[in-house]
Short mmCIF file of C-alpha atoms in Angstrom, two decimals:
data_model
loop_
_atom_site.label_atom_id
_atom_site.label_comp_id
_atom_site.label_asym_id
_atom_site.label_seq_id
_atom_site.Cartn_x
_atom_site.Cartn_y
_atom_site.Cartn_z
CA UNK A 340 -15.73 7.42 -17.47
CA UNK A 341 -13.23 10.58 -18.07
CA UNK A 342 -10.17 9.90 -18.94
CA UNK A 343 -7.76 12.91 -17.98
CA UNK A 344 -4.33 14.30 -18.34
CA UNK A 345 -3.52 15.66 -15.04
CA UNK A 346 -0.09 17.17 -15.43
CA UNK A 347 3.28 16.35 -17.22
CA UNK A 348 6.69 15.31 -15.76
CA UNK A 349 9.45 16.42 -17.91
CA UNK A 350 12.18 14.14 -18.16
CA UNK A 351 16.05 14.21 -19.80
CA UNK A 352 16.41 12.56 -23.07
CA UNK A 353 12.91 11.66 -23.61
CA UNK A 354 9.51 12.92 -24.27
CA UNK A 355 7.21 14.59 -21.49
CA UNK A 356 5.69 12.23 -20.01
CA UNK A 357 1.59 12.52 -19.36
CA UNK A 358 0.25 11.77 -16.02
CA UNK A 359 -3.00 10.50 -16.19
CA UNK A 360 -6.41 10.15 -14.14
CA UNK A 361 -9.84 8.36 -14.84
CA UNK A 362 -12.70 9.81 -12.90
CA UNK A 363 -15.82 7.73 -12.63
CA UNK A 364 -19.66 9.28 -11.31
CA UNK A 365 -21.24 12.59 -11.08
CA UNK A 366 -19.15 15.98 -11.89
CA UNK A 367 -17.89 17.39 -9.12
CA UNK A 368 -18.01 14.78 -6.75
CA UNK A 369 -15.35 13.99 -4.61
CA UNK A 370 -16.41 10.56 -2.94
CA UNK A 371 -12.82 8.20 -3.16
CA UNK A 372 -9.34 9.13 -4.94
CA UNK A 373 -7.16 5.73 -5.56
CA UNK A 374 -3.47 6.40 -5.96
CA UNK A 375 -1.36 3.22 -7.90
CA UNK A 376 2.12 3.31 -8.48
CA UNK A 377 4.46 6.24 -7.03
CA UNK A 378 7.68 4.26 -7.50
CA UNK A 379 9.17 2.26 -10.95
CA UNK A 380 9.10 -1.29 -9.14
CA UNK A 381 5.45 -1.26 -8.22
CA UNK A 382 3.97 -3.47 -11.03
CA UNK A 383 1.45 -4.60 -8.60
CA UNK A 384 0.29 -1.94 -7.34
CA UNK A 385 -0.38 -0.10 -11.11
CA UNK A 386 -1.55 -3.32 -12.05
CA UNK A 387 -4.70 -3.44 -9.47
CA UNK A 388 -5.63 0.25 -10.21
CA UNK A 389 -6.14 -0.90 -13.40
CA UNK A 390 -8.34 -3.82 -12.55
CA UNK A 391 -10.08 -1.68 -10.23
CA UNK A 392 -10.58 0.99 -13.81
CA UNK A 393 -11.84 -1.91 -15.49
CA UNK A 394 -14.48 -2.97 -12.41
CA UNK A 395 -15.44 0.72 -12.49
CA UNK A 396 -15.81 1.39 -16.05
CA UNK A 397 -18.15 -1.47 -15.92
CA UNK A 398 -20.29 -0.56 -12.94
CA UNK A 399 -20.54 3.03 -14.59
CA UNK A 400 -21.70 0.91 -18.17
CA UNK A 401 -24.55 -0.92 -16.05
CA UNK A 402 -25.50 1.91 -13.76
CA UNK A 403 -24.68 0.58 -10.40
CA UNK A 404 -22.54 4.46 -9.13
CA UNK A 405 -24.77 6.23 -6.56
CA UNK A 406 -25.28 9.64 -8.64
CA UNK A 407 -23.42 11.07 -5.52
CA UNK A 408 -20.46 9.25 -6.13
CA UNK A 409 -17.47 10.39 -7.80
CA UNK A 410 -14.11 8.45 -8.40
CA UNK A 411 -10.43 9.63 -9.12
CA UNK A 412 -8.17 6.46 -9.91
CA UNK A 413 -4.32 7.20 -10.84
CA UNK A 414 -3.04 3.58 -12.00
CA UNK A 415 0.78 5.56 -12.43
CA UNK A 416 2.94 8.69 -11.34
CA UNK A 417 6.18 7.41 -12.63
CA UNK A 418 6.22 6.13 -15.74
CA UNK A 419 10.10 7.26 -16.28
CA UNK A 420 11.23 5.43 -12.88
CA UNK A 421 9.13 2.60 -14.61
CA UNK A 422 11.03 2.29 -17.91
CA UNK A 423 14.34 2.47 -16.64
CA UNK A 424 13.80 -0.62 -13.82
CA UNK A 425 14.57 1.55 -10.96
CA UNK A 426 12.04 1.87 -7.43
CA UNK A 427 13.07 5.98 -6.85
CA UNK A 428 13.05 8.18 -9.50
CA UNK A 429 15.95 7.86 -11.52
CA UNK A 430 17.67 11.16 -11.97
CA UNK A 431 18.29 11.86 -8.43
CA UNK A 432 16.88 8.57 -6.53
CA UNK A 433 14.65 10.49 -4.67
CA UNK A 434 11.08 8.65 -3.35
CA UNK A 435 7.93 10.49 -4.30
CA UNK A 436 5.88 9.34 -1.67
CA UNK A 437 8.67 11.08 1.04
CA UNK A 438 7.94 14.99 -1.06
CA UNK A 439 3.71 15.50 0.11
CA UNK A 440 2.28 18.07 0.08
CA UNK A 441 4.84 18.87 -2.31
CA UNK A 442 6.64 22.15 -3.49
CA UNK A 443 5.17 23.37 -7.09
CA UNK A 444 8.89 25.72 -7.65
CA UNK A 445 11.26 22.81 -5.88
CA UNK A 446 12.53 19.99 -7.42
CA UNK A 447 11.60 17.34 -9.81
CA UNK A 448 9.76 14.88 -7.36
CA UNK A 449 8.77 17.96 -5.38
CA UNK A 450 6.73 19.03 -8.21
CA UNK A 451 5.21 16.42 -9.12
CA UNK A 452 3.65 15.76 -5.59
CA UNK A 453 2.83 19.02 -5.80
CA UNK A 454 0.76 18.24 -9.08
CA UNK A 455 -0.58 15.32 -7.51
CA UNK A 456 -1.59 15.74 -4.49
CA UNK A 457 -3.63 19.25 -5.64
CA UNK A 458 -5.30 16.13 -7.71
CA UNK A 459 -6.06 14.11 -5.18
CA UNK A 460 -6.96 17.01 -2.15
CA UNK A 461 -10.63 16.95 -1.20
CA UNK A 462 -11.56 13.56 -1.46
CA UNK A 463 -13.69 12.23 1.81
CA UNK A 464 -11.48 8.72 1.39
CA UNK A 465 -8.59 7.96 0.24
CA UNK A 466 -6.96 4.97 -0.67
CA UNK A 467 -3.09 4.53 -1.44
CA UNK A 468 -1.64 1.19 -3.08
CA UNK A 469 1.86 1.17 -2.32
CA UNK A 470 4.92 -1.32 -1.18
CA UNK A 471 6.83 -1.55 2.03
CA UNK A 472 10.45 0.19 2.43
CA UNK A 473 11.84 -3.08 2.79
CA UNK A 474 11.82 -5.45 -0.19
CA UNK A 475 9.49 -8.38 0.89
CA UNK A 476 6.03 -10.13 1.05
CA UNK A 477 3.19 -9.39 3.53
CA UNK A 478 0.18 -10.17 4.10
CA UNK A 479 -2.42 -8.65 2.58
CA UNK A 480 -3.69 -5.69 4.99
CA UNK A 481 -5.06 -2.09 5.37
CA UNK A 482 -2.94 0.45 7.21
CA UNK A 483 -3.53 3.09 8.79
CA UNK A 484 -1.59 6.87 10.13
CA UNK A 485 -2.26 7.19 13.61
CA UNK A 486 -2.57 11.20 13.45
CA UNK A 487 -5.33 12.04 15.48
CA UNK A 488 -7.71 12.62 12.07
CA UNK A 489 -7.90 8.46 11.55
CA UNK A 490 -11.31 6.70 11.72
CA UNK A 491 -9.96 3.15 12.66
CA UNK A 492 -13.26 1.52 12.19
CA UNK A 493 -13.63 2.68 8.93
CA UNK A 494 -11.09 0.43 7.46
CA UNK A 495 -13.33 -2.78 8.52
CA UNK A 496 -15.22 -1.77 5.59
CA UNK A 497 -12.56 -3.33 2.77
CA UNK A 498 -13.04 -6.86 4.89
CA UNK A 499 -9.21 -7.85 4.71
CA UNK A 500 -8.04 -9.91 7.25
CA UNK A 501 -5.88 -7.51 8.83
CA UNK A 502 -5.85 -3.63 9.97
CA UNK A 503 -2.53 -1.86 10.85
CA UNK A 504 -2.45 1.26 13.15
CA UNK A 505 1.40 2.79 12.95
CA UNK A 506 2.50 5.33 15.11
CA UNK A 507 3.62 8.09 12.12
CA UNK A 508 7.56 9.01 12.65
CA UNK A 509 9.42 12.40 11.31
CA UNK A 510 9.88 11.06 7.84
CA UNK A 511 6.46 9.65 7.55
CA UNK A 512 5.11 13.09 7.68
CA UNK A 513 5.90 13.82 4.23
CA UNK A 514 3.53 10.45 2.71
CA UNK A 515 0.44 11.03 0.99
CA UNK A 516 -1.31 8.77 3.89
CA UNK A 517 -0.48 11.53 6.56
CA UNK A 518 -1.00 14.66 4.17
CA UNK A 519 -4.22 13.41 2.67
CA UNK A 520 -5.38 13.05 6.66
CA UNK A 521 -4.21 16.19 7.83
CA UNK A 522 -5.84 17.95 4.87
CA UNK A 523 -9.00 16.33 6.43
CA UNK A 524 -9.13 13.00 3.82
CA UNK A 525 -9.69 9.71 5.74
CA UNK A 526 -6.76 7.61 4.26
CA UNK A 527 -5.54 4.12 4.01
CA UNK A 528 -2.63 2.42 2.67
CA UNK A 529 -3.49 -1.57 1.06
CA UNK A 530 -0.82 -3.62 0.61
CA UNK A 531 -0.82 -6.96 -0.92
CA UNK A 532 1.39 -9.95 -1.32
CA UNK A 533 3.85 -8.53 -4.00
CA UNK A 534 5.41 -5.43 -5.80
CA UNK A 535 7.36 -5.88 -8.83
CA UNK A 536 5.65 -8.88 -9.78
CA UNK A 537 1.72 -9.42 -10.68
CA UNK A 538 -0.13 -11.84 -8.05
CA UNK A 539 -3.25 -12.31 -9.91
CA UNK A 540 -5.03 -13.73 -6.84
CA UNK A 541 -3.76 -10.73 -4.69
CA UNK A 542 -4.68 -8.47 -6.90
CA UNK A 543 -8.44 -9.81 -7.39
CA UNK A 544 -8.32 -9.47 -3.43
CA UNK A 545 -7.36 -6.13 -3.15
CA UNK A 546 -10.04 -5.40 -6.21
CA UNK A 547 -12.69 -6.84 -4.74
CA UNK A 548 -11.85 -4.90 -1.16
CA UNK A 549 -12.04 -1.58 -2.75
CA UNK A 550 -15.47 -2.25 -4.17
CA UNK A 551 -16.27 -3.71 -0.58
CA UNK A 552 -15.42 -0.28 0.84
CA UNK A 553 -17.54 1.52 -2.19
CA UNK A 554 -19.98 -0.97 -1.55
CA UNK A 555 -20.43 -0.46 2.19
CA UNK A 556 -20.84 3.54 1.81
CA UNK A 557 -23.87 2.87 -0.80
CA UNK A 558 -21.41 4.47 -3.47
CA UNK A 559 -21.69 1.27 -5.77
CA UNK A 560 -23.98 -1.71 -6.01
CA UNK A 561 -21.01 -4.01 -6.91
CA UNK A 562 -21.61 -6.87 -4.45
CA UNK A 563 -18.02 -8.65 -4.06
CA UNK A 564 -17.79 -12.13 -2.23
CA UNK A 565 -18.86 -11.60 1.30
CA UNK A 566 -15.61 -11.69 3.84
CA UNK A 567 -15.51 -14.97 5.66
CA UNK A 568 -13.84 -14.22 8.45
CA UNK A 569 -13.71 -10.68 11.14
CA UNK A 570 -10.93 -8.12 10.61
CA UNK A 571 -8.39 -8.60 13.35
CA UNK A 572 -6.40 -4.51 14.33
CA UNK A 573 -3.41 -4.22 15.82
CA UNK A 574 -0.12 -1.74 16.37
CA UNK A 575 2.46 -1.87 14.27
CA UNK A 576 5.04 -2.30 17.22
CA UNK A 577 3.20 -5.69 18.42
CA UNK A 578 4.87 -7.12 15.45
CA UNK A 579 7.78 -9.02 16.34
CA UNK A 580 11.32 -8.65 14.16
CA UNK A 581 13.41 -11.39 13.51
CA UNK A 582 16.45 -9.39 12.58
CA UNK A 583 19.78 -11.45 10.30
CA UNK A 584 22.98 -11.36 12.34
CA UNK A 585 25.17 -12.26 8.95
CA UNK A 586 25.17 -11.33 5.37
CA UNK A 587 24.36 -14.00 2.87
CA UNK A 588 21.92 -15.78 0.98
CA UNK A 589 18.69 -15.78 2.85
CA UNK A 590 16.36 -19.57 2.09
CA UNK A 591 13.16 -18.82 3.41
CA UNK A 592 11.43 -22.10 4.62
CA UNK A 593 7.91 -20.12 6.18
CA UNK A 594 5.18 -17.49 4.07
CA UNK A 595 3.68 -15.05 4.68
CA UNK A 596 0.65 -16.35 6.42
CA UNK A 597 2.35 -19.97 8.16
CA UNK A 598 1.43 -19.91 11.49
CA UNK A 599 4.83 -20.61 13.78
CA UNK A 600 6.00 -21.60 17.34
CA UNK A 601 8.22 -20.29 18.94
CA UNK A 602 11.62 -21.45 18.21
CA UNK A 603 10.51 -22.79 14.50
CA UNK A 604 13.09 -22.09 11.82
CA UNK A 605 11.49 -19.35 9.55
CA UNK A 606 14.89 -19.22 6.94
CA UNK A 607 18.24 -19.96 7.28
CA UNK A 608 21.45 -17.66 5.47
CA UNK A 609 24.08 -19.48 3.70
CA UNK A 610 27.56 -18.17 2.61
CA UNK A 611 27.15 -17.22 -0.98
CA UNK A 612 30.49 -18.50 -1.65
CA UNK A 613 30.31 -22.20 -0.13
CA UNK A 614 26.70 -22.34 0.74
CA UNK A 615 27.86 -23.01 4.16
CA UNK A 616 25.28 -22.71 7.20
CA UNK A 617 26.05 -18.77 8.34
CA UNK A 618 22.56 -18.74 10.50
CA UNK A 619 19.22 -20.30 11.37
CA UNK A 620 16.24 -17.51 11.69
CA UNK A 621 13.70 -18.64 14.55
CA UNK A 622 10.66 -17.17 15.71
CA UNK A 623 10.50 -16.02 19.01
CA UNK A 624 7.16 -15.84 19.87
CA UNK A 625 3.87 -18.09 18.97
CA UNK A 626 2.08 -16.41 16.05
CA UNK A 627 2.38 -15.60 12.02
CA UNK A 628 4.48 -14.88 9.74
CA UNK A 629 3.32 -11.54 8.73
CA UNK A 630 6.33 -9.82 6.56
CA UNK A 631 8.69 -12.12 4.95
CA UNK A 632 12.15 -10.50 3.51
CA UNK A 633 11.90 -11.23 -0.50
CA UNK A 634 15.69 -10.36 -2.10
CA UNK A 635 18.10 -13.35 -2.19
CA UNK A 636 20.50 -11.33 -0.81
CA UNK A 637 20.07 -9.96 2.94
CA UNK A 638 22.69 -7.89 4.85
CA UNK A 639 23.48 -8.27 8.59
CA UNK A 640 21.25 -6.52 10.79
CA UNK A 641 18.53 -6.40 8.47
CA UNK A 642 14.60 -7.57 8.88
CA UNK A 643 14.20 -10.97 7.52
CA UNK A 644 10.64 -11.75 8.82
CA UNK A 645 8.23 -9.97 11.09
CA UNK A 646 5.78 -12.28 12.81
CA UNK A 647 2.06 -11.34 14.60
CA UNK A 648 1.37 -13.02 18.49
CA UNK A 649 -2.04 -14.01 18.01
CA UNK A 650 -2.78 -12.46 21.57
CA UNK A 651 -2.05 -9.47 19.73
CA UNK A 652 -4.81 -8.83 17.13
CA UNK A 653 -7.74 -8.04 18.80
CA UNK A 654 -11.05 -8.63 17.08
CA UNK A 655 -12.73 -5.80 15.57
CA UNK A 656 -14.32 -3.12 17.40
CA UNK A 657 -11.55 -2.64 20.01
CA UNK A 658 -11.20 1.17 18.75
CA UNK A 659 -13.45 3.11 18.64
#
């Protein structure tokens, strides 16, 4: 194990801070680059690439890395975002993962995913632990950029339950997910049950899937638990919104994961000022909850829950 200072981020009022990467295997090697935390809220998501460190550091120790394998993993790329409590980075509330390729003369975030992604550039995989746009819980899933570079059945490898094919838009163009396939990495994003809070049990999942995928490509002899049941794909538009039509304090009464009928009450919003009834979310479809809304607080208009048909996940294999 190397550990590495990869660059520094300069920052007002404090110290520089250091940026740093552990590489794991043979010199030179460029087998899988894991990216943790981009924003200050994603506790989870530094907290597994750390786990995943530890795993490594181990398998290195007993000599179970293919001598052809070689391992970048970035636990954190925003440590000052991070101390302050805030998701974007707090001078200018700008999102890191919205600035790839990056700009190495441009601004602040500009620079540094510049500085990263000249890190991470080169790798055959890629893997990217990172948090929805919308505050909330999901189920734990791999997802892919459908750019014309993806490998769908490649993700069966990490044996989660679920694989996610989105259709990129305009602003997803600037992600390290679509950059790191353009520039010819095969990338996926794995999300878990939680962001800025630690789910041991999710993050012992999402562990234990990353050695499944090093596993699989004879990188590591780590042998995780074997995956009980078959990967299920799907679009991302199959998933069904159940949108808030008021403002208010949002109960949820289903998980993600409940399986639902149509017309079961998934929350219900309350007037924060009476706790009167305000709405009652249903599902519209048979299915399960896949994306529950997690703040209190909801707005109108906004996605509370997002629910999976079961006719819509195909089993594996559908893509190829």
């Amino acid at each position: 194990m190397r550990e590495e200072v990869l660059f520094t981020v300069d920052t007002p009022y404090r110290p520089s801070l250091p940026v740093k990467g552990w590489y794991f295997g043979a010199h030179g090697q460029k087998s899988l680059a894991v990216m943790g935390a981009l924003r200050g809220n994603e506790i989870q998501q530094m907290y597994i690439c750390a786990k995943l460190i530890q795993e490594l550091e181990r398998a290195e120790r007993e000599g179970l890395l293919s001598p052809y394998c070689g391992i970048l993993a970035i636990p954190c790329a925003n440590q000052f975002s991070m101390n302050v409590g805030r998701r974007f980075w707090a001078a200018d509330n700008t999102d890191i993962n919205r600035m790839f390729p990056g700009y190495d003369k441009g601004e602040t975030t500009q620079r540094i995913a510049a500085h990263l992604f000249a890190a991470l550039q080169g790798y055959q995989y890629g893997v990217h632990l990172t948090s929805f746009y919308l505050p909330g819980d999901h189920l734990p899933h791999v997802r892919m950029m459908e750019t014309g570079y993806q490998r769908v059945e490649e993700a069966r490898a990490f044996g989660l339950p679920y694989v996610l094919l989105r259709t990129p838009h305009s602003y997803d163009t600037t992600t390290l997910n679509y950059n790191w396939q353009i520039w010819s990495t095969q990338a996926f994003s794995l999300y878990t049950t939680s962001t800025d809070c630690i789910d041991e049990a999710a993050a012992q999942l999402a562990t234990e899937s990353v050695l499944r995928f090093l596993s699989s490509k004879g990188l590591c002899r780590v042998a995780p638990p074997p995956v009980e049941e078959r990967p299920r794909f799907f679009r991302e538009n199959c998933l069904h919104n159940v949108l808030s039509a008021a403002g208010g304090l949002l109960l949820c009464r289903r998980q993600p994961g409940d399986r639902v009928k149509a017309g079961e009450v998934l929350g219900e919003i309350l007037d924060p000022c009476t706790c009167g009834h305000l709405e009652a979310l249903r599902a519209d479809c048979d299915g399960r909850v896949f994306f529950c809304h997690r703040a209190q607080l909801i707005d109108g208009h906004e996605v509370a829950f997002r629910v999976l048909p079961e006719e819509e996940a195909e089993p594996q294999g559908r893509w190829r």
